Coordinates of C-alpha atoms in Angstrom, one line a residue:
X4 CA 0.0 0.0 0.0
X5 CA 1.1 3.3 -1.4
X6 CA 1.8 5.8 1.6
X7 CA 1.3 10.1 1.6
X8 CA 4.7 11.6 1.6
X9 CA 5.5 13.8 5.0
X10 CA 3.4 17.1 3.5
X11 CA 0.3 14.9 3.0
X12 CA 1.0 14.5 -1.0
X13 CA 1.0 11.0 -2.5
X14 CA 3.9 10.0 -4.2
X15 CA 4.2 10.2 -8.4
X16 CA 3.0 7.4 -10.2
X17 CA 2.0 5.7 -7.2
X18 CA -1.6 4.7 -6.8
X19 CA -3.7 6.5 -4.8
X20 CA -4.5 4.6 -0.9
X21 CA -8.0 3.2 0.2
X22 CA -9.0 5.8 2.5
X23 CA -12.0 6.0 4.9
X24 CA -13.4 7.9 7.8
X25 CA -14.1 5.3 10.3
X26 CA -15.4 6.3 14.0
X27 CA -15.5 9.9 12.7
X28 CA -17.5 12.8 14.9
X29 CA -17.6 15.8 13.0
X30 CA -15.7 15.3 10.2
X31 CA -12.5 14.3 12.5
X32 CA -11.0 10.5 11.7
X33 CA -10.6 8.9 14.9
X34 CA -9.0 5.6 13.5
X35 CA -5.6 6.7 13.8
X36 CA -3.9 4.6 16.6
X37 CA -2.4 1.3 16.8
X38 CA -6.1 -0.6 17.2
X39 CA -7.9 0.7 14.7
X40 CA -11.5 0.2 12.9
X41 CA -11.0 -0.8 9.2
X42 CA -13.6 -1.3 7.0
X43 CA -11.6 -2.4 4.0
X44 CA -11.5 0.4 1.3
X45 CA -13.4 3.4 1.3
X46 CA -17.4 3.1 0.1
X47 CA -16.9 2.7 -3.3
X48 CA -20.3 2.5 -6.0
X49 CA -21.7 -0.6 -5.3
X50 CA -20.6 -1.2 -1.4
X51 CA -23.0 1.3 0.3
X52 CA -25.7 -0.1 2.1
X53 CA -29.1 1.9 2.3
X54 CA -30.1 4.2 5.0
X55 CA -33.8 3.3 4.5
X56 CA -34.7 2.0 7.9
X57 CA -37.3 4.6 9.9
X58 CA -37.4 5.5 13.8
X59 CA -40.4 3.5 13.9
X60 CA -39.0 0.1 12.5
X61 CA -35.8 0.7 14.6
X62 CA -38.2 1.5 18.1
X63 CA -40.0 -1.7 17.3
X64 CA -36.5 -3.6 16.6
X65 CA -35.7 -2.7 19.7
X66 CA -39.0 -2.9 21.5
X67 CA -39.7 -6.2 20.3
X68 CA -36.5 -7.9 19.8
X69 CA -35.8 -9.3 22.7
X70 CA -39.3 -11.2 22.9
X71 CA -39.3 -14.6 21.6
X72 CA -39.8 -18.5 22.3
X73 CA -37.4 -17.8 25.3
X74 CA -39.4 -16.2 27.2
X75 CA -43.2 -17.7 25.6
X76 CA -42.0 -20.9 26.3
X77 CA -38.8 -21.7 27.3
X78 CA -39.7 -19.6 30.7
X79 CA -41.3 -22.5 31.8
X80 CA -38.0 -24.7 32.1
X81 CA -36.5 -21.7 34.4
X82 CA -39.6 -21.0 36.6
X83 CA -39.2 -25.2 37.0
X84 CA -35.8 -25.3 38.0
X85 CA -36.1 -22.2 40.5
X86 CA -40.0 -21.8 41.8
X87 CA -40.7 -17.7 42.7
X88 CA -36.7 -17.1 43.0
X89 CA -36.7 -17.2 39.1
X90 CA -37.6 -13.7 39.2
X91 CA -34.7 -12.6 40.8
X92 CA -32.6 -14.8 38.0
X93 CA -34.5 -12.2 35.0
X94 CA -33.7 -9.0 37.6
X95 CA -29.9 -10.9 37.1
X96 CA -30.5 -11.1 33.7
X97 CA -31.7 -8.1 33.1
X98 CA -29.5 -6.0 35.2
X99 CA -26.5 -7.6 33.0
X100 CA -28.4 -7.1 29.9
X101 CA -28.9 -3.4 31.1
X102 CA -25.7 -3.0 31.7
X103 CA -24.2 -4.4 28.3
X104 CA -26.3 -2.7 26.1
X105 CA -25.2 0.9 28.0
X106 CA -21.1 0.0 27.0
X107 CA -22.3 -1.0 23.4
X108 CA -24.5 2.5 23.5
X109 CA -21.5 4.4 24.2
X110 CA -19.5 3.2 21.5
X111 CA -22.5 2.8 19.0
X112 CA -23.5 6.7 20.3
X113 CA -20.3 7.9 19.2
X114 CA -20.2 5.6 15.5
X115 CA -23.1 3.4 14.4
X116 CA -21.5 0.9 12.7
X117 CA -23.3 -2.2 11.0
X118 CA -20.5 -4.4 12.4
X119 CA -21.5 -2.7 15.7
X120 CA -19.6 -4.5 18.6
X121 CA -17.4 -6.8 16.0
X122 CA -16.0 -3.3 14.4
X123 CA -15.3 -1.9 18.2
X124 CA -13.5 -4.9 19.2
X125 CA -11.1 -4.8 16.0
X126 CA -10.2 -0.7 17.4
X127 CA -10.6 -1.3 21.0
X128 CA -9.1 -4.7 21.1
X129 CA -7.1 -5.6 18.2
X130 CA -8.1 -7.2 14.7
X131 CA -7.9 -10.6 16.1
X132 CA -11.0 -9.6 18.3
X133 CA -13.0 -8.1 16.1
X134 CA -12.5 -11.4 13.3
X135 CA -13.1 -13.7 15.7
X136 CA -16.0 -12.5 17.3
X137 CA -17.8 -11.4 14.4
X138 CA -17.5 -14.8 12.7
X139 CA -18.8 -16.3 16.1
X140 CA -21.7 -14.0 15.7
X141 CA -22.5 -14.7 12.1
X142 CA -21.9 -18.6 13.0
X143 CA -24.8 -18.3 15.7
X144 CA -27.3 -16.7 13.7
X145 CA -27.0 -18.9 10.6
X146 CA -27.5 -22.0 12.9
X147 CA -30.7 -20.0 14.1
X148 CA -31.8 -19.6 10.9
X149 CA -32.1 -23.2 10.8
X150 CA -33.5 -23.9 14.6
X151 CA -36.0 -21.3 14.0
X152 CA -37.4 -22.4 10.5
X153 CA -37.7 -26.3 12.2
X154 CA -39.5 -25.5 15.3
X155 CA -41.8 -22.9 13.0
X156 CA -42.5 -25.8 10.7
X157 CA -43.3 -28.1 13.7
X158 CA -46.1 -25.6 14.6
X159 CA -47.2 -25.4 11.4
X160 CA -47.3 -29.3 10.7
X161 CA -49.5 -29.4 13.8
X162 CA -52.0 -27.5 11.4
X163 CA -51.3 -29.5 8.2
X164 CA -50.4 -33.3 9.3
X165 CA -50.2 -34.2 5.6
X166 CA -47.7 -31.7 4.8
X167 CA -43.8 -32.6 5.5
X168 CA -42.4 -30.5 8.0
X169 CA -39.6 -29.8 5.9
X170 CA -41.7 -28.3 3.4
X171 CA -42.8 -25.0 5.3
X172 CA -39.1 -24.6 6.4
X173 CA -38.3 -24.9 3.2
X174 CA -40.7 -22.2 2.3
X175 CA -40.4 -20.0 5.1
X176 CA -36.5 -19.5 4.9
X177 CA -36.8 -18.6 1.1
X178 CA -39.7 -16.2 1.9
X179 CA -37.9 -14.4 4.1
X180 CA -34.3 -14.8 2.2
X181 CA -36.6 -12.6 -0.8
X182 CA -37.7 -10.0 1.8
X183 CA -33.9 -9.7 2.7
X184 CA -33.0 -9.5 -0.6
X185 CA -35.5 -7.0 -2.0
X186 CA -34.1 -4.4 0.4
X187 CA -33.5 -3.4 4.2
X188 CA -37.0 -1.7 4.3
X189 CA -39.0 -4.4 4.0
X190 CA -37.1 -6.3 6.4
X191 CA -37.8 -3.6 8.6
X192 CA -41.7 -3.6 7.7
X193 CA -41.6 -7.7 8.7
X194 CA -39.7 -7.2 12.0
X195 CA -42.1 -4.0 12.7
X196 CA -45.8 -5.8 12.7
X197 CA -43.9 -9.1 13.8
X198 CA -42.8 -6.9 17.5
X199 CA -46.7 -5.4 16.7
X200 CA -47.8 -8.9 17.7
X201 CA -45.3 -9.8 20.5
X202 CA -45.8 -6.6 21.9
X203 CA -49.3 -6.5 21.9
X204 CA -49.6 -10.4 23.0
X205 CA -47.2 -9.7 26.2
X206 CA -49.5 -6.6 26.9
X207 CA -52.6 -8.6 27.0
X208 CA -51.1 -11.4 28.9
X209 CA -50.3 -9.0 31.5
X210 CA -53.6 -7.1 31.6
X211 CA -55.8 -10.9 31.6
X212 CA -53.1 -11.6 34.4
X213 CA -53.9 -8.5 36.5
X214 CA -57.6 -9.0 36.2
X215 CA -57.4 -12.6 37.5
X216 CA -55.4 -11.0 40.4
X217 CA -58.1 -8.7 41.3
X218 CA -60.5 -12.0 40.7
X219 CA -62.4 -9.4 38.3
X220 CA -62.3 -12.9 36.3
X221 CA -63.0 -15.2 39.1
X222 CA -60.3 -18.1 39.4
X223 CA -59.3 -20.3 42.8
X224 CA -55.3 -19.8 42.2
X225 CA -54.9 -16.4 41.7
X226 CA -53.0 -14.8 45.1
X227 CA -49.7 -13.1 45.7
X228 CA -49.3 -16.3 48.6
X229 CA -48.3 -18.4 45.7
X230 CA -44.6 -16.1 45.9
X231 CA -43.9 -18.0 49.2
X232 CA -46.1 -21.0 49.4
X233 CA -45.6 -23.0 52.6
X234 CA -44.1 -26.2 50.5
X235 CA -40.5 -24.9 50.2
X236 CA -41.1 -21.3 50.2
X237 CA -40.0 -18.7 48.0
X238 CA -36.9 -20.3 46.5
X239 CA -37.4 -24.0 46.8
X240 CA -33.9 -25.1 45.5
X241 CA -31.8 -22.3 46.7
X242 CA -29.1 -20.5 45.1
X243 CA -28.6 -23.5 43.0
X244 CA -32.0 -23.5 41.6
X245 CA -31.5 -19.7 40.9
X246 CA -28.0 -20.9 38.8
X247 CA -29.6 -23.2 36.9
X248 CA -32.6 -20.8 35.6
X249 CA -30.1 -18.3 35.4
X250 CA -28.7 -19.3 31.9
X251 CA -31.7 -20.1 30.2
X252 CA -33.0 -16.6 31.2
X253 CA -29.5 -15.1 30.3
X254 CA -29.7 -16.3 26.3
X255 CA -33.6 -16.0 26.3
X256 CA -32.7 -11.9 26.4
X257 CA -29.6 -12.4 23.7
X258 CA -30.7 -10.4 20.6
X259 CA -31.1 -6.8 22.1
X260 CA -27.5 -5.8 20.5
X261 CA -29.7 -6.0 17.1
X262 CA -31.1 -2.8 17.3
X263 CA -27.4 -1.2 17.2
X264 CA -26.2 -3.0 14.1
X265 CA -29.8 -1.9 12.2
X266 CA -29.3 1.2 13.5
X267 CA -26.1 1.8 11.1
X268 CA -29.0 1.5 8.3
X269 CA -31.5 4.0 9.8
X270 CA -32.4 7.3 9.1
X271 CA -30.8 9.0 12.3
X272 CA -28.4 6.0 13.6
X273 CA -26.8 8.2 16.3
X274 CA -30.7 9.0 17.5
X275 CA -32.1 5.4 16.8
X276 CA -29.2 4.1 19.2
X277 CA -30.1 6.1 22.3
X278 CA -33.8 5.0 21.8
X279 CA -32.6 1.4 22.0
X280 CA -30.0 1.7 25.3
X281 CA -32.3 4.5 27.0
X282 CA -35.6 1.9 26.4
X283 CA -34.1 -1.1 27.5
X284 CA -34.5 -1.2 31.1
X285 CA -38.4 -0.6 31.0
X286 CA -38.2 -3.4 28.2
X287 CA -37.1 -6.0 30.6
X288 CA -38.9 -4.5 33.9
X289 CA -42.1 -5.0 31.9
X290 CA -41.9 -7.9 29.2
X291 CA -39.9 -10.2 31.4
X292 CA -39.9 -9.2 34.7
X293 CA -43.2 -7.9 34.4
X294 CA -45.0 -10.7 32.7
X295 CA -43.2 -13.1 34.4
X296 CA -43.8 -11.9 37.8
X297 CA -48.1 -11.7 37.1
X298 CA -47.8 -15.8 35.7
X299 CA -46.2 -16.5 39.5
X300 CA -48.6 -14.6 41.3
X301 CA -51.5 -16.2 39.5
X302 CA -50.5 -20.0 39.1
X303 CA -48.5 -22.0 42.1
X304 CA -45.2 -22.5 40.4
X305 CA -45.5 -26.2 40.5
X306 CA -48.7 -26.4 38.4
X307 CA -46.2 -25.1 35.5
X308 CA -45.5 -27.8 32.5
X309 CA -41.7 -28.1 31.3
X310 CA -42.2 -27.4 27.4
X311 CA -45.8 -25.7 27.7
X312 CA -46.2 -21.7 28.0
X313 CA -47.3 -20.8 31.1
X314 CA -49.0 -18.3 29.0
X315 CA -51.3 -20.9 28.3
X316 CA -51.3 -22.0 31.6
X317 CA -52.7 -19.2 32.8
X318 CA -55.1 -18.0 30.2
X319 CA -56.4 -22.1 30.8
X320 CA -57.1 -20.7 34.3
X321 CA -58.9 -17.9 33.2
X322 CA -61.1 -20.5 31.5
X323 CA -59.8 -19.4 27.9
X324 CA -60.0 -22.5 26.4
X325 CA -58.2 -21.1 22.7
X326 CA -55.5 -20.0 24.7
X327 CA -53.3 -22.9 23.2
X328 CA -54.6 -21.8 19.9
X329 CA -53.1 -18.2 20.2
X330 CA -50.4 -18.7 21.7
X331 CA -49.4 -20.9 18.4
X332 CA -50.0 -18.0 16.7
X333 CA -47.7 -15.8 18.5
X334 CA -45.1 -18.3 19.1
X335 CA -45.1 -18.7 15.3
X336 CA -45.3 -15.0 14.7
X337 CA -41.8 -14.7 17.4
X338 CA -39.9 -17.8 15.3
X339 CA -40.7 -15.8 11.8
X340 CA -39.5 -12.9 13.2
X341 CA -36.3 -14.3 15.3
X342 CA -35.5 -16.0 11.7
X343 CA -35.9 -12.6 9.6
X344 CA -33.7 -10.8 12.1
X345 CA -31.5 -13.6 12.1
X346 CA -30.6 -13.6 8.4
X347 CA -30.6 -10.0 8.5
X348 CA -27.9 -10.3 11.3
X349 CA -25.8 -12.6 9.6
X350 CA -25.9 -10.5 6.7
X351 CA -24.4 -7.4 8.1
X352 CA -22.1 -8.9 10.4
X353 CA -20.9 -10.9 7.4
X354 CA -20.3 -7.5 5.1
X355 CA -19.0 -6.0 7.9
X356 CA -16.2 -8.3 8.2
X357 CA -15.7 -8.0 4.6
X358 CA -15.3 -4.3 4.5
X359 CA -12.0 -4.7 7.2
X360 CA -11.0 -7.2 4.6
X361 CA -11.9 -10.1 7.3
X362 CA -14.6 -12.3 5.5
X363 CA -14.2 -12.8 1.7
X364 CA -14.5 -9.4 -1.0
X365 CA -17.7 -10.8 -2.5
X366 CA -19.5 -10.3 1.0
X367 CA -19.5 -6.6 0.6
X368 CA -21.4 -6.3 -2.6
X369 CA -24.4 -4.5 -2.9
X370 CA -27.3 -4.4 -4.9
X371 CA -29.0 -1.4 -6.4
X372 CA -31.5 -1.2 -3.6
X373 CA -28.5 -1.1 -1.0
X374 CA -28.7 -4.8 0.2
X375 CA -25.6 -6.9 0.7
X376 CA -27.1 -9.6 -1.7
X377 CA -23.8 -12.2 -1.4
X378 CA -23.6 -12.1 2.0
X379 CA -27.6 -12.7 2.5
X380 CA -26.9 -15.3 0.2
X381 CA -24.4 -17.1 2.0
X382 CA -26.1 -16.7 5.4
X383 CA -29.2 -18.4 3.6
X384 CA -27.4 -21.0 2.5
X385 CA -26.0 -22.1 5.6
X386 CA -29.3 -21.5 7.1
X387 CA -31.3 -24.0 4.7
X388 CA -27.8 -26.7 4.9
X389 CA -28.2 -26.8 8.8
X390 CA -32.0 -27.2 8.2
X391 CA -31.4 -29.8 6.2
X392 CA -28.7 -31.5 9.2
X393 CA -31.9 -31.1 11.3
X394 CA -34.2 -33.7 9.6
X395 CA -30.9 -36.1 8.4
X396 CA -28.8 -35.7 11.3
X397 CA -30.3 -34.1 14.1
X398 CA -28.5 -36.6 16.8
X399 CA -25.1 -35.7 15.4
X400 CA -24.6 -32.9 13.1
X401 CA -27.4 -30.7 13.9
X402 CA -26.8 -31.2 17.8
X403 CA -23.2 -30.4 16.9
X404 CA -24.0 -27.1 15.4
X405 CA -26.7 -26.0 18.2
X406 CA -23.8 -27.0 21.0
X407 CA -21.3 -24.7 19.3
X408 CA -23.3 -21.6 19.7
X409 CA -24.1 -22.5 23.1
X410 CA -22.0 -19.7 25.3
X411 CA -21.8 -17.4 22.2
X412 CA -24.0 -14.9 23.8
X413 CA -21.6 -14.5 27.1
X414 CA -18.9 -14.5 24.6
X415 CA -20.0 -11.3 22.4
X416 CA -21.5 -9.8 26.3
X417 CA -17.6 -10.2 27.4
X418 CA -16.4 -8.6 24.5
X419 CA -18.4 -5.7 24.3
X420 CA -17.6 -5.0 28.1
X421 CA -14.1 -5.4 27.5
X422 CA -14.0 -2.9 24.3
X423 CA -16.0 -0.4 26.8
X424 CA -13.3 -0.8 29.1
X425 CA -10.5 0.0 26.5
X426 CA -12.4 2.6 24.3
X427 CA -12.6 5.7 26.8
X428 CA -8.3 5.7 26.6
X429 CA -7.6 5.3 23.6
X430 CA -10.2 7.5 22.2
X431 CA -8.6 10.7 24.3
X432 CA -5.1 9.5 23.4
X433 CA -6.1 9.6 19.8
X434 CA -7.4 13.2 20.5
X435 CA -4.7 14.5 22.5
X436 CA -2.3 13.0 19.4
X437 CA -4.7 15.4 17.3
X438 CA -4.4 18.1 19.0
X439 CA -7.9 18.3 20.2
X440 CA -10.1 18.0 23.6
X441 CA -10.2 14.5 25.2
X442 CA -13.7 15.6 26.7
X443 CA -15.0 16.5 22.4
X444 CA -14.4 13.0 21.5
X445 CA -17.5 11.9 23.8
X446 CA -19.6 14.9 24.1
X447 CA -23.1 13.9 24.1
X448 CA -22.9 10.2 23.5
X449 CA -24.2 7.9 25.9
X450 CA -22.2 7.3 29.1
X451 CA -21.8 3.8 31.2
X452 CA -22.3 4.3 34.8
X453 CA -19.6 3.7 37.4
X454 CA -16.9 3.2 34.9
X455 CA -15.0 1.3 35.5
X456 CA -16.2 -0.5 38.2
X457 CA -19.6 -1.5 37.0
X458 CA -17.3 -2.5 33.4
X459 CA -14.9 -5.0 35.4
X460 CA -18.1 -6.2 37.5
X461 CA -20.0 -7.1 34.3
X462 CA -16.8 -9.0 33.1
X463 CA -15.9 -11.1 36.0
X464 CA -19.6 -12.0 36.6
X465 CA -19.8 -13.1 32.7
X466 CA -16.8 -14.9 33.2
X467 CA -17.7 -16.8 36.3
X468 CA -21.0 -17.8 34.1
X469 CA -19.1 -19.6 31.5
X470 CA -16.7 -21.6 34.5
X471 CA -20.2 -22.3 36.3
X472 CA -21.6 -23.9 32.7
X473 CA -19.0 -26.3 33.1
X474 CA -20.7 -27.6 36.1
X475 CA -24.4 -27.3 35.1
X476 CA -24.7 -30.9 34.1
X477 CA -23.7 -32.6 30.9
X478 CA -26.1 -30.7 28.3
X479 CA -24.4 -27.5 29.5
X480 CA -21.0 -29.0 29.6
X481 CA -21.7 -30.2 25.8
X482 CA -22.5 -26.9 25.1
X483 CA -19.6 -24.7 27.0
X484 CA -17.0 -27.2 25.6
X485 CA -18.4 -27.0 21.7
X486 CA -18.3 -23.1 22.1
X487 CA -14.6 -22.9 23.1
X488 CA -13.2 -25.2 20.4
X489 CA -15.3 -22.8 18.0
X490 CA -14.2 -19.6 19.8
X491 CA -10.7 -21.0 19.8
X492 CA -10.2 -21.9 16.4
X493 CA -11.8 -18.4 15.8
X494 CA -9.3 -16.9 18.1
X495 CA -6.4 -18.5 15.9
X496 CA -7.7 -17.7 12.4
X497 CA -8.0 -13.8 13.8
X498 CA -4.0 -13.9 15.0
X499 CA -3.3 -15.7 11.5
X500 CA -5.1 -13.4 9.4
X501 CA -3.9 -10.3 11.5
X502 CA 0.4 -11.8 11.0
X503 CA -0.5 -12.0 7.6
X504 CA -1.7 -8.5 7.4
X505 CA 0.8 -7.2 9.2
X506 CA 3.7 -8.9 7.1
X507 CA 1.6 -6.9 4.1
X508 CA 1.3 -4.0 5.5
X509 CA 5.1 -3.7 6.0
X510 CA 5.7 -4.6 2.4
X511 CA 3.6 -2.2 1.0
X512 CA 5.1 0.3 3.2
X513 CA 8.7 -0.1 1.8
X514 CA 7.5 -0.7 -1.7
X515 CA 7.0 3.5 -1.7
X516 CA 10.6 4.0 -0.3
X517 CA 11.8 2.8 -4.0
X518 CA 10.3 5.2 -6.0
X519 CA 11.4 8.7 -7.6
X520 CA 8.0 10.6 -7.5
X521 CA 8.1 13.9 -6.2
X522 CA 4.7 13.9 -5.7
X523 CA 2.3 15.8 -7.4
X524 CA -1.2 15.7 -5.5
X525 CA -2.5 17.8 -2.8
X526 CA -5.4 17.7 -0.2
X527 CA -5.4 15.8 3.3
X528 CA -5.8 12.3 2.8
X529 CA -7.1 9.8 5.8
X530 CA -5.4 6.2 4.9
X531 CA -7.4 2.9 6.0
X532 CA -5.7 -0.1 5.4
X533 CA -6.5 -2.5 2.1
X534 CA -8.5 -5.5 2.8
X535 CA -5.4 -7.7 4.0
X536 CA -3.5 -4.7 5.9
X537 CA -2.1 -4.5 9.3
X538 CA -4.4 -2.5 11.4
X539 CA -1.8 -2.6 14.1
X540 CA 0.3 -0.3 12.6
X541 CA -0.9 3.5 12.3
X542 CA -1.2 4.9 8.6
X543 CA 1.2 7.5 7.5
X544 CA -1.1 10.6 7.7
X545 CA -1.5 14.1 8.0

């Protein structure tokens, strides 16, 4: 890579650098230290994705896309293995969720990026972090493309007996895999009356629950003694019961970094990005907590079914008897909408990597209507092969590839904390090195609280998750286990790719050194390295 001279003027005859403005405020590049963003190239014709998302898809992203068959029906399994206590395993949950999403809104606040937390760990962390972690990410959303399609299909088989299941996931996947396609607006239009219905649903849930609290609908379980019932109290297993439903609860709320990544397509990203952090404790207070909390009250924990909503539960209380009926509906309505977001995901995490040269150049090509077409394609494709693993293989293959994103959540949670922990630093050393205020690098973007205490808290409480997940029985063992040999060969192809870059990077540096140009062009140029460059290594700029 060809280098500007000392006065800013690019060499004779030599070709002109990729340059970019990445993690810019106000015109001002603030990639200019040894960790550095990259994005590959500047946005050339063709590579620019569409700004076409509105504040209302992004406030319903957000609102909404936490909700899914976690909490509809998975919540059963944790209110099982803890009794009441579960509810202080979601105010755990959510307090770390809380927490997470404030460090990835103050470095999202300050850039939007599509990569969001993938393209912070590459500047906060190194190269190696951001590769690694953003192929983890694309990894677990491609195998949910898969889980998600199957267990929609399953609910719609229940419907249509004589139809194969792999038939409407089959269909299903390629539906949405069109909407991707056609562009980022009507993905957002899917994902907007999809939340609609989840939203909605929780709401009514909770209102039905309150009445049968008040008895307004008369019902013989309904009383706030069913929090501490005299067989085993409040917390009938202890703190080990509180564990247990304390990591199905934990990846029930993995998704809300979503709304950051689509915010790098929106209208106002800096705007849409405060709307997600600033909303997302009332999110959880109300949707899980909340809704969790009025099911307890309501039912006698022990009258819950592993595998069966206590939604249903409780509306079969109420004397509802299409409860199980609509709760298909909005469980199939959450899949749909986890699978649209999920290919979405993949997408952009997969053209993000691309444009820091750390996935394959095809992946950042766009289409006229601003879609990353070859990276939705991939993403698809890996979808519909796991689906397929699913009906061929499920006790081998398939259970391999849902065991491997089994701790991927704490994984991208740790990473995001420990990029937050880093950022603040080296963003007021690459101001000071400017010549500018520390404090103007920050002003007005979203602030953690207690850094860094609350930072280093979030990290070792993560970290003692994943050691207690190797003593959480053999499914979670399975699980742990399969995630570090993924994370770890991740880990290695991120230091390989990063030498190699480096070794590049130093080659294209001397390559200027031989030539006679006395230069002949003028301006200020800001250098990013080529797909392939060492990050690690500051630009020559001026």
């Amino acid at each position: 890579m060809t280098s500007p001279s000392a006065d800013g003027q690019i060499p004779e005859g030599a070709a002109a650098p990729h340059t970019e403005a990445v993690f810019t405020e106000k015109g001002r590049d603030l990639s200019e230290r040894g960790h550095q963003s990259r994005r590959g190239p500047a946005v050339e014709q063709g590579e620019a994705l569409a700004n076409t998302l509105k504040p209302r898809h992004l406030s319903m992203i957000a609102l909404g896309g936490v909700i899914g068959a976690g909490l509809l029906v998975a919540s059963s399994t944790a209110i099982l293995a803890a009794g009441p206590a579960v509810i202080l395993a979601y105010a755990l949950a959510g307090v770390v969720v809380v927490l997470v999403m404030r460090m990835l809104g103050e470095m999202a606040s300050i850039s939007p990026e599509t990569g969001s937390f993938s393209a912070y760990a590459t500047r906060f962390i190194g190269p190696w972090a951001g590769l690694s972690i953003g192929w983890l990410y694309w990894w677990f959303w491609v195998v949910v493309v898969g889980i998600e399609a199957t267990a929609a299909a399953v609910i719609i088989s229940g419907w249509l007996p004589e139809v194969p299941q792999w038939i409407p996931a089959l269909i299903i996947t390629l539906v949405f895999l069109i909407a991707n396609l056609i562009s980022v607006k009507s993905f957002g239009e899917f994902e907007f009356w999809f939340a609609s219905i989840k939203i909605v649903s929780i709401i009514i849930f909770i209102i039905v629950g309150a009445l049968l609290i008040a008895h307004v609908i008369p019902n013989n379980t309904a009383t706030f003694g069913n929090l501490a019932p005299a067989d085993g109290g409040f917390a009938p297993f202890g703190v080990a019961g509180i564990l247990a439903a304390l990591l199905p609860v934990i990846f029930s709320m993995f998704g809300a970094e979503v709304a950051t990544i689509a915010a790098g397509e929106s209208e106002q990203p800096a705007q849409a990005v405060r709307k997600a952090v600033n909303s997302v404790v009332w999110r959880i207070l109300l949707f899980y907590i909340g809704s969790i909390l009025v099911v307890l009250i309501v039912l006698p924990w022990d009258q819950i079914t592993a595998g069966v909503s206590p939604f249903v539960t409780m509306l079969n209380a109420a004397g509802i008897g299409w409860a199980a009926l609509a709760m298909d509906i909005i469980v199939l309505s959450a899949l749909l909408s986890t699978l649209n977001a999920s290919l979405y995901t993949a997408s952009r995490m997969a053209f993000s990597l691309s444009r820091r040269g750390e996935a394959p150049k095809a992946f950042r090509k766009v289409s006229k209507r601003g879609t990353p077409y070859v990276a939705i394609l991939a993403s698809a494709v890996v979808g519909l092969l796991s689906v397929v693993l699913n009906y061929t293989t499920p006790e081998y293959v398939f259970s391999f590839l849902v065991n491997s994103t089994g701790a991927v959540a704490i994984f991208v949670w740790i990473v995001i904390a420990v990029s937050q922990l880093r950022s603040r630093r080296i963003l007021a050393e690459d101001a000071v090195a400017a010549g500018e205020d520390p404090n103007a690098t920050t002003k007005g973007a979203i602030r953690m609280w207690g850094f860094p205490w609350l930072t280093w808290v979030v990290i070792v409480a993560l970290s003692a998750l994943l050691i207690y997940m190797f003593f959480a029985g053999e499914t979670r063992l399975i699980e742990v286990t399969t995630s570090f040999i993924i994370a770890g060969i991740s880990i290695v192809a991120g230091v390989v790719v990063q030498r190699k870059q480096k070794r590049e990077r130093a080659a294209a540096a001397v390559a200027p050194a031989s030539g006679t140009g006395t230069g002949t062009g003028t301006g200020t140029v800001s250098t990013a390295p080529a797909p392939g460059s060492d990050p690690t290594s500051t630009p020559s700029t001026k």
